[in-house]
Structures are given as C-alpha cells and as structure tokens.
mmCIF file of C-alpha atoms in Angstrom:
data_model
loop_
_atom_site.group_PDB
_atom_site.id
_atom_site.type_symbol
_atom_site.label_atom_id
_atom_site.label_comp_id
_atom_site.label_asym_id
_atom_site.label_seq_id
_atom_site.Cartn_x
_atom_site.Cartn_y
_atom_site.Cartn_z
ATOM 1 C CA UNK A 1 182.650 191.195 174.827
ATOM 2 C CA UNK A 2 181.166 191.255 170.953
ATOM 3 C CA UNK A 3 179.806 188.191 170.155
ATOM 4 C CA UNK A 4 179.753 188.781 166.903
ATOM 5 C CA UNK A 5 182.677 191.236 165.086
ATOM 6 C CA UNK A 6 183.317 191.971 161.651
ATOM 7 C CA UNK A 7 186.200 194.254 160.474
ATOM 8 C CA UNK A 8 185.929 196.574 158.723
ATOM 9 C CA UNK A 9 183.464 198.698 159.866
ATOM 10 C CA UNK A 10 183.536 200.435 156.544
ATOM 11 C CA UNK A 11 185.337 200.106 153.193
ATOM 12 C CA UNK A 12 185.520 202.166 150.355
ATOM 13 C CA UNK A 13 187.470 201.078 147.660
ATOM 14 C CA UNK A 14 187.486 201.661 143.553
ATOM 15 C CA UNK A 15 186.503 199.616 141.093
ATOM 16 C CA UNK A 16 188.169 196.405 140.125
ATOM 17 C CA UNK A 17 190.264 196.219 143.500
ATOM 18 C CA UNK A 18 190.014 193.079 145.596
ATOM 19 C CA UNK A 19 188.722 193.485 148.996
ATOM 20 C CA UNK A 20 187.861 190.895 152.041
ATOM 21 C CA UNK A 21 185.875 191.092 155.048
ATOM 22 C CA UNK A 22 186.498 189.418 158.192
ATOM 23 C CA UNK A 23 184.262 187.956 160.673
ATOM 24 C CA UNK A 24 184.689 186.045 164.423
ATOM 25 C CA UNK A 25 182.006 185.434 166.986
ATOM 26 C CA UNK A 26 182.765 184.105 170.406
ATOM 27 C CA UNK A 27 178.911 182.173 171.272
ATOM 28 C CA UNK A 28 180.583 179.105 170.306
ATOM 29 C CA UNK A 29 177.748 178.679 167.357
ATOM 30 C CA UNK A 30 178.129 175.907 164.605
ATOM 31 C CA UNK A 31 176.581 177.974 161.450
ATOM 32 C CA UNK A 32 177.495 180.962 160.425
ATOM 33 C CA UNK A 33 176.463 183.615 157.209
ATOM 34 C CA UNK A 34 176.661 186.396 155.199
ATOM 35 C CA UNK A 35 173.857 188.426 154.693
ATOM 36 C CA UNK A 36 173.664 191.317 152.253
ATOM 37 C CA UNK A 37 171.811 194.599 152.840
ATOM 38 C CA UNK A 38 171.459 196.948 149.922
ATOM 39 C CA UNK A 39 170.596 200.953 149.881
ATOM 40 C CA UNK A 40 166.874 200.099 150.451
ATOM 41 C CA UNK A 41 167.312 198.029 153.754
ATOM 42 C CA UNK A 42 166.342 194.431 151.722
ATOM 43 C CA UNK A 43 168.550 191.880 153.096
ATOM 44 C CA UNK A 44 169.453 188.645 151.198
ATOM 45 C CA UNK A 45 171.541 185.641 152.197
ATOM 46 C CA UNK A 46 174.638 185.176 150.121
ATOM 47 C CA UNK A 47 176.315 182.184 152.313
ATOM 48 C CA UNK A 48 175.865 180.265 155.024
ATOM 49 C CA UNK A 49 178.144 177.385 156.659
ATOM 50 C CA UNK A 50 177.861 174.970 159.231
ATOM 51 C CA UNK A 51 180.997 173.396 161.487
ATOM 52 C CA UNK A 52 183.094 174.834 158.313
ATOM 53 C CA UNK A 53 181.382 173.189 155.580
ATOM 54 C CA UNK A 54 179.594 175.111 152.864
ATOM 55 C CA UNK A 55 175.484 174.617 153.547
ATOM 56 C CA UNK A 56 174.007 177.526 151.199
ATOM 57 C CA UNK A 57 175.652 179.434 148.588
ATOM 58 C CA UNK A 58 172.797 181.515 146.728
ATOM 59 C CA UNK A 59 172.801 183.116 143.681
ATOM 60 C CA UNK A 60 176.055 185.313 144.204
ATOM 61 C CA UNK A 61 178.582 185.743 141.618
ATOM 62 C CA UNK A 62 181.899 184.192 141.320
ATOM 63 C CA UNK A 63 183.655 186.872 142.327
ATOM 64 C CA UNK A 64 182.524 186.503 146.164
ATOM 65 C CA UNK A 65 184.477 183.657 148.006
ATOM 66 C CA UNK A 66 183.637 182.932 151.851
ATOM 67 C CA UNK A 67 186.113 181.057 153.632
ATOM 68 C CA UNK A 68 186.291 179.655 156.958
ATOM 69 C CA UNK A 69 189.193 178.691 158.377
ATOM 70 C CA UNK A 70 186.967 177.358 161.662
ATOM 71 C CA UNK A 71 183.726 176.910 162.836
ATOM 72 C CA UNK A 72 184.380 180.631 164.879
ATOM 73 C CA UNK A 73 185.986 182.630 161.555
ATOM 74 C CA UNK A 74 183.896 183.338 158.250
ATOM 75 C CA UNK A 75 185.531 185.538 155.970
ATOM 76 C CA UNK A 76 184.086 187.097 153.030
ATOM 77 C CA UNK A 77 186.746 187.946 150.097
ATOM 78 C CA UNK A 78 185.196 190.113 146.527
ATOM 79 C CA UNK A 79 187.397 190.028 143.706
ATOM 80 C CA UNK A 80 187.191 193.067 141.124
ATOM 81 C CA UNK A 81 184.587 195.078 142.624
ATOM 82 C CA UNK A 82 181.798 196.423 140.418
ATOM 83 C CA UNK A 83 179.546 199.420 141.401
ATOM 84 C CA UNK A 84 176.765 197.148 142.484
ATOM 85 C CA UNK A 85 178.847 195.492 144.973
ATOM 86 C CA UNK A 86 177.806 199.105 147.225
ATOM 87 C CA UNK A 87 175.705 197.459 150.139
ATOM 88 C CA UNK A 88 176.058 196.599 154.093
ATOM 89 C CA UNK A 89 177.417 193.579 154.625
ATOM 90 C CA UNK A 90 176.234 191.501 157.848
ATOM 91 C CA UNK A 91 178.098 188.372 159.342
ATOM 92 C CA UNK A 92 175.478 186.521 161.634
ATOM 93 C CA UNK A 93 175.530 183.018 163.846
ATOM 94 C CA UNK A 94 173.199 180.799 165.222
ATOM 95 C CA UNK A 95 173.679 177.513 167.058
ATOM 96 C CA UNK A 96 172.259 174.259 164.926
ATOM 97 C CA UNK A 97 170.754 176.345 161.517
ATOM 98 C CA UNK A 98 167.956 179.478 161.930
ATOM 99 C CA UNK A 99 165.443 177.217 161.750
ATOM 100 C CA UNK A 100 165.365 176.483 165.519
ATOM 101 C CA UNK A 101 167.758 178.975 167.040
ATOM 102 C CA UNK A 102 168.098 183.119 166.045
ATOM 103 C CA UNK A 103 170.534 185.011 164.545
ATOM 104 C CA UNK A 104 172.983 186.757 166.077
ATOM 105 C CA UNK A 105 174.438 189.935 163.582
ATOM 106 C CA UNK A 106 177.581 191.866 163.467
ATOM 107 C CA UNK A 107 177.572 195.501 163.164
ATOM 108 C CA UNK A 108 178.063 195.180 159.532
ATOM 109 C CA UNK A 109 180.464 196.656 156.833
ATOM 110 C CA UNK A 110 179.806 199.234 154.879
ATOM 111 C CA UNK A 111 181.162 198.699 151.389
ATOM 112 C CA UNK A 112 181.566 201.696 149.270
ATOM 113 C CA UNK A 113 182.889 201.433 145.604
ATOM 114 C CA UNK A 114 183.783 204.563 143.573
ATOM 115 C CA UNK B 1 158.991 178.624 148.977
ATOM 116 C CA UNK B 2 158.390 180.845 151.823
ATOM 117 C CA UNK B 3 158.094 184.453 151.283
ATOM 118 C CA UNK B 4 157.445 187.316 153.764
ATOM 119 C CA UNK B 5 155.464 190.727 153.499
ATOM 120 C CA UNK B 6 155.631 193.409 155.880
ATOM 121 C CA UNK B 7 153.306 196.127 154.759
ATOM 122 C CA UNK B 8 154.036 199.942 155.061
ATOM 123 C CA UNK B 9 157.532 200.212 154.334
ATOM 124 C CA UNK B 10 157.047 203.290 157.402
ATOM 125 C CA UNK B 11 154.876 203.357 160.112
ATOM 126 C CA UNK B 12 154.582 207.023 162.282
ATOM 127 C CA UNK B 13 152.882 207.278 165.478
ATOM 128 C CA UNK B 14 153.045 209.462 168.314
ATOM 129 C CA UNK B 15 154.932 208.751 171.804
ATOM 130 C CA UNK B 16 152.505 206.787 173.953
ATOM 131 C CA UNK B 17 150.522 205.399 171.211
ATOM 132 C CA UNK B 18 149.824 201.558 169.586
ATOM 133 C CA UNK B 19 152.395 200.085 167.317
ATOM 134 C CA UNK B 20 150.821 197.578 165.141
ATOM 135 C CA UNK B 21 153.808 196.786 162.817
ATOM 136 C CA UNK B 22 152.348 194.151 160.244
ATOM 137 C CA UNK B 23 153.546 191.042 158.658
ATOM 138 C CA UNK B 24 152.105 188.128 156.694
ATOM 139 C CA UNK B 25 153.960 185.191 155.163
ATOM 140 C CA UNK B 26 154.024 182.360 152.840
ATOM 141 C CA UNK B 27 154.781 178.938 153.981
ATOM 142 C CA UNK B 28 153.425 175.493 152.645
ATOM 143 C CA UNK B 29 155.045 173.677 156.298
ATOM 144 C CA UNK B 30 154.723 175.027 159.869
ATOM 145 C CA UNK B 31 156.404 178.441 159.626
ATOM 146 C CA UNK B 32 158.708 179.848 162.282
ATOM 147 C CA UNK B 33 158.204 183.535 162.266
ATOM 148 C CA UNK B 34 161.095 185.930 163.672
ATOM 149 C CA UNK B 35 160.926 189.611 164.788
ATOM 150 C CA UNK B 36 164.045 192.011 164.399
ATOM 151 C CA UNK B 37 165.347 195.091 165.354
ATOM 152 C CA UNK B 38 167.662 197.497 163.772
ATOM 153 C CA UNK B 39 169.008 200.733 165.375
ATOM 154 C CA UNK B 40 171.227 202.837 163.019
ATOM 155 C CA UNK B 41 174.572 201.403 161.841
ATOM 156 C CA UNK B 42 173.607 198.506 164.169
ATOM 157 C CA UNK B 43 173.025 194.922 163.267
ATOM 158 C CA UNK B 44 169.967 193.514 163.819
ATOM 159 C CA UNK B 45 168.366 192.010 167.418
ATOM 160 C CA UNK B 46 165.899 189.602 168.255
ATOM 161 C CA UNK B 47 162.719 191.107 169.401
ATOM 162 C CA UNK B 48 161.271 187.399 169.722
ATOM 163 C CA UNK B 49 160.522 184.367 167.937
ATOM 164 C CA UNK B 50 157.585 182.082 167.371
ATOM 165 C CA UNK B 51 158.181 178.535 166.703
ATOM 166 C CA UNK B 52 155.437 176.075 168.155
ATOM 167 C CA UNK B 53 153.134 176.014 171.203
ATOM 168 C CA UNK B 54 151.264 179.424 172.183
ATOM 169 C CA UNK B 55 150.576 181.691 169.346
ATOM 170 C CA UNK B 56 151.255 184.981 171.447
ATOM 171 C CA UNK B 57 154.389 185.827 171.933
ATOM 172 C CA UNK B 58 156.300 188.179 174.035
ATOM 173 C CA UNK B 59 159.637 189.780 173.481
ATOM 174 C CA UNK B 60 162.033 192.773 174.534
ATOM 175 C CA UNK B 61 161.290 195.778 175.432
ATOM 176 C CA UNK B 62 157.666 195.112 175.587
ATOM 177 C CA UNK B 63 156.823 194.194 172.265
ATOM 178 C CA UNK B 64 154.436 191.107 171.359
ATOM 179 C CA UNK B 65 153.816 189.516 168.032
ATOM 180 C CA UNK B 66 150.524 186.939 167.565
ATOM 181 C CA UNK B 67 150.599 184.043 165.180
ATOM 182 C CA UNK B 68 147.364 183.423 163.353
ATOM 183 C CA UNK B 69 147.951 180.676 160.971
ATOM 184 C CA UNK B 70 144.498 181.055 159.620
ATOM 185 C CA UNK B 71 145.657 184.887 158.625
ATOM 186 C CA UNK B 72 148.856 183.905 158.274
ATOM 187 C CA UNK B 73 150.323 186.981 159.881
ATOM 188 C CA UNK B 74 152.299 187.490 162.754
ATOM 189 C CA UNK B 75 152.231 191.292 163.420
ATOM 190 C CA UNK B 76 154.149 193.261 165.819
ATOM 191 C CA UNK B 77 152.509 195.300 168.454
ATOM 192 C CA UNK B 78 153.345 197.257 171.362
ATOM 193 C CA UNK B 79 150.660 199.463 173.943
ATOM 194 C CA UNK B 80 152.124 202.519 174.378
ATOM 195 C CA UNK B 81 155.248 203.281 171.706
ATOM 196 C CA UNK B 82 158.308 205.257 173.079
ATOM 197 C CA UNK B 83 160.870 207.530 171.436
ATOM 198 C CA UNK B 84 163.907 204.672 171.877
ATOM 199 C CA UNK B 85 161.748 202.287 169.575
ATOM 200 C CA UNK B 86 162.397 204.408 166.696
ATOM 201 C CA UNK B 87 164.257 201.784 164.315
ATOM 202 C CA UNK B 88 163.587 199.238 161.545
ATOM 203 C CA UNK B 89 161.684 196.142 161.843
ATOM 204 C CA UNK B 90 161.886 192.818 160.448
ATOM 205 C CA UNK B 91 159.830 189.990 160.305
ATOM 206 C CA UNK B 92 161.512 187.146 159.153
ATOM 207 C CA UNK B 93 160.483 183.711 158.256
ATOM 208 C CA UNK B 94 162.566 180.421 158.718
ATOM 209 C CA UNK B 95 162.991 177.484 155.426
ATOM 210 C CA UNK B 96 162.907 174.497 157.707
ATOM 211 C CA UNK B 97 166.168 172.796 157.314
ATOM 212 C CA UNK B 98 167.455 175.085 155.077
ATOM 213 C CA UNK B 99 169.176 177.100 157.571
ATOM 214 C CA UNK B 100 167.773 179.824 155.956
ATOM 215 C CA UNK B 101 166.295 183.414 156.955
ATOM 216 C CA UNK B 102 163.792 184.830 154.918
ATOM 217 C CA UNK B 103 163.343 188.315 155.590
ATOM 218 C CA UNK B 104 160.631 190.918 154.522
ATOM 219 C CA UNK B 105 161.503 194.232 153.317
ATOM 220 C CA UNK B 106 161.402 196.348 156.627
ATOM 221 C CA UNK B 107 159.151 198.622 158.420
ATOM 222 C CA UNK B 108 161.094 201.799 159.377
ATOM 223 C CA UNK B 109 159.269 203.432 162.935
ATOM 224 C CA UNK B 110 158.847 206.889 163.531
ATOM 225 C CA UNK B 111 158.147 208.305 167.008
ATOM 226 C CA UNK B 112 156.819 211.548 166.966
ATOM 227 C CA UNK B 113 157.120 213.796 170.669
#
C-alpha cells in the first residue's frame, strides 16, 4: 500500500489553463504539505495544514489554492499557469507538525507548462 | 530564522570508499536536523533524524550523521559507499513549532565502479 499518493504523476499543460493536483495518504497523519521542487533540486514549502485547517501558507501566489476536504486529502489546484509554474510538486505527511515527527513524500508531479 | 547549507552541490567517490556528505545550519533554538534521500523520480526518505539525547545518530542503510552543536554541522557519513547509494541528499532542519522543513540545496552522490 502507498502511504502517500499523488495523481498525476506528470502534467503538461499550456499556458493559462487551470490544473489541480491530488493527494491522499493512508498513515492516518494530522498535517499535511506541499512542497515545491524546481529544475535545480531546491525544495520550498508552499502549504502546510493540520487536521484540515490552514497552518502555513508561504509566499505563493494567488493563483495556487490547496484544499482539503479531510485530514487524509490535500489537493493542490493552479489557476492560469505561467511558465514558472514548471517544477516537481511533492505532497508529504507527518503526524503532530515536522518538528517532532518526519516527513513522509509522495512520488511527486511533474508539472510541465508549454 | 533557521537556514541550512550543504556544501558541494556533488560529491564522487569510488565503490567501497567514505561518504562524508556535509551539512551545517543556522538555528538560534535547539535545532532538529533531518537526513533525506532521493532516488530518481522518487520522493524523498528518511535516512534518520536527530532531535535530542545522543549526538550520533544512525540510520538506513548504514548511514550515520553526528551533531556537533559547537560546529553546528550534522554531516552524513557512511564507511564503505556502494553503487545503490547513488542519489540526492538532504539535510534538513526543523522551525520548532512551525511545522516547518527547512531544507538545504542537495548533495547529488556519484558512485564510481
């Protein structure tokens, strides 16, 4: 069993187009993120929530909206995707914040936008 | 806030060799320090964690990391490397209560035959 699956696996999409992600994991964890990996392997937090309420939300514009329906589910949806949108996307979990417990990553989804 | 370096963005050594993979960090509280692992088109594993009590630390697949507050590093070693560790590394460094992950920029192993 995954613990931790995010579909897509990859996406390639144009310009302007709206586009979500979707992510489940099955450890029963209360916070769960989305991490951002760009071309040269430097990953970033975009969002993080714990028992479905909204804990971090960095510096990420607008256009990206995570939703999560319940504390297993944390979807990531882009509106009008620009060029620099082009990354890996990782949905990760951990039981009671990083702090004290590790993460545990999806495969990822590779966004592509032409 | 806490920041982490990982220096040499790609490390090379031969099959049965040291890896020293290293990593210092920034931290004005008690850090806890993170090692991962990523294969290609893989998400990233736990290699271990430090968070209090005995500074060495031992992980998967043989790897060991030692926290040394007074260098404030926590590098990444293993005896005797072997071609399956061929990946990139992460330290990582955790905010406190911010449920946050700080991550350093990666150390991509090679293992030559």
């Amino acid at each position: 069993d995954t613990a931790v699956s995010q579909t897509p696996k990859y996406l390639v999409t144009q310009m302007g187009n709206d586009k979500s992600i979707k992510c489940e994991q099955n450890l029963g964890h209360d916070t769960m993120y989305w991490y951002k990996q760009d071309s040269k392997k430097f990953l970033k937090i975009m969002f993080s929530y714990n028992n479905k309420e909204l804990i971090i939300n960095e510096t990420v514009p607008n256009r990206f909206s995570p939703k999560s329906p319940d504390k297993a589910h944390l979807n990531l949806h882009i509106n009008s995707l620009e060029l620099g949108d082009s990354a890996v996307y990782f949905c990760a979990s951990s039981q009671q914040g990083s702090y004290n417990s590790p993460l545990h990553f999806g495969n990822g989804t590779r966004l592509t936008v032409t | 806030a806490q920041s982490v370096t990982q220096l040499g963005s790609h490390v090379s050594v031969s099959e049965g060799a040291l890896v020293l993979l290293r990593c210092n960090y920034s931290s004005s509280v008690p850090p806890y320090l993170f090692w991962y692992v990523q294969y290609p088109n893989q998400g990233l594993q736990l290699l271990l964690k430090y968070t209090t009590g005995a500074t060495l630390v031992k992980g998967i697949n043989g790897f060991e990391a030692e926290f040394k507050k007074s260098e404030t590093s926590f590098h990444l070693t293993k005896p005797s490397a072997h071609m399956s560790d061929a990946a990139e590394y992460f330290c990582a460094v955790s905010e406190g209560s911010s449920y946050k992950l700080i991550f350093g920029s990666g150390t991509r192993l090679l293992v030559r035959p």
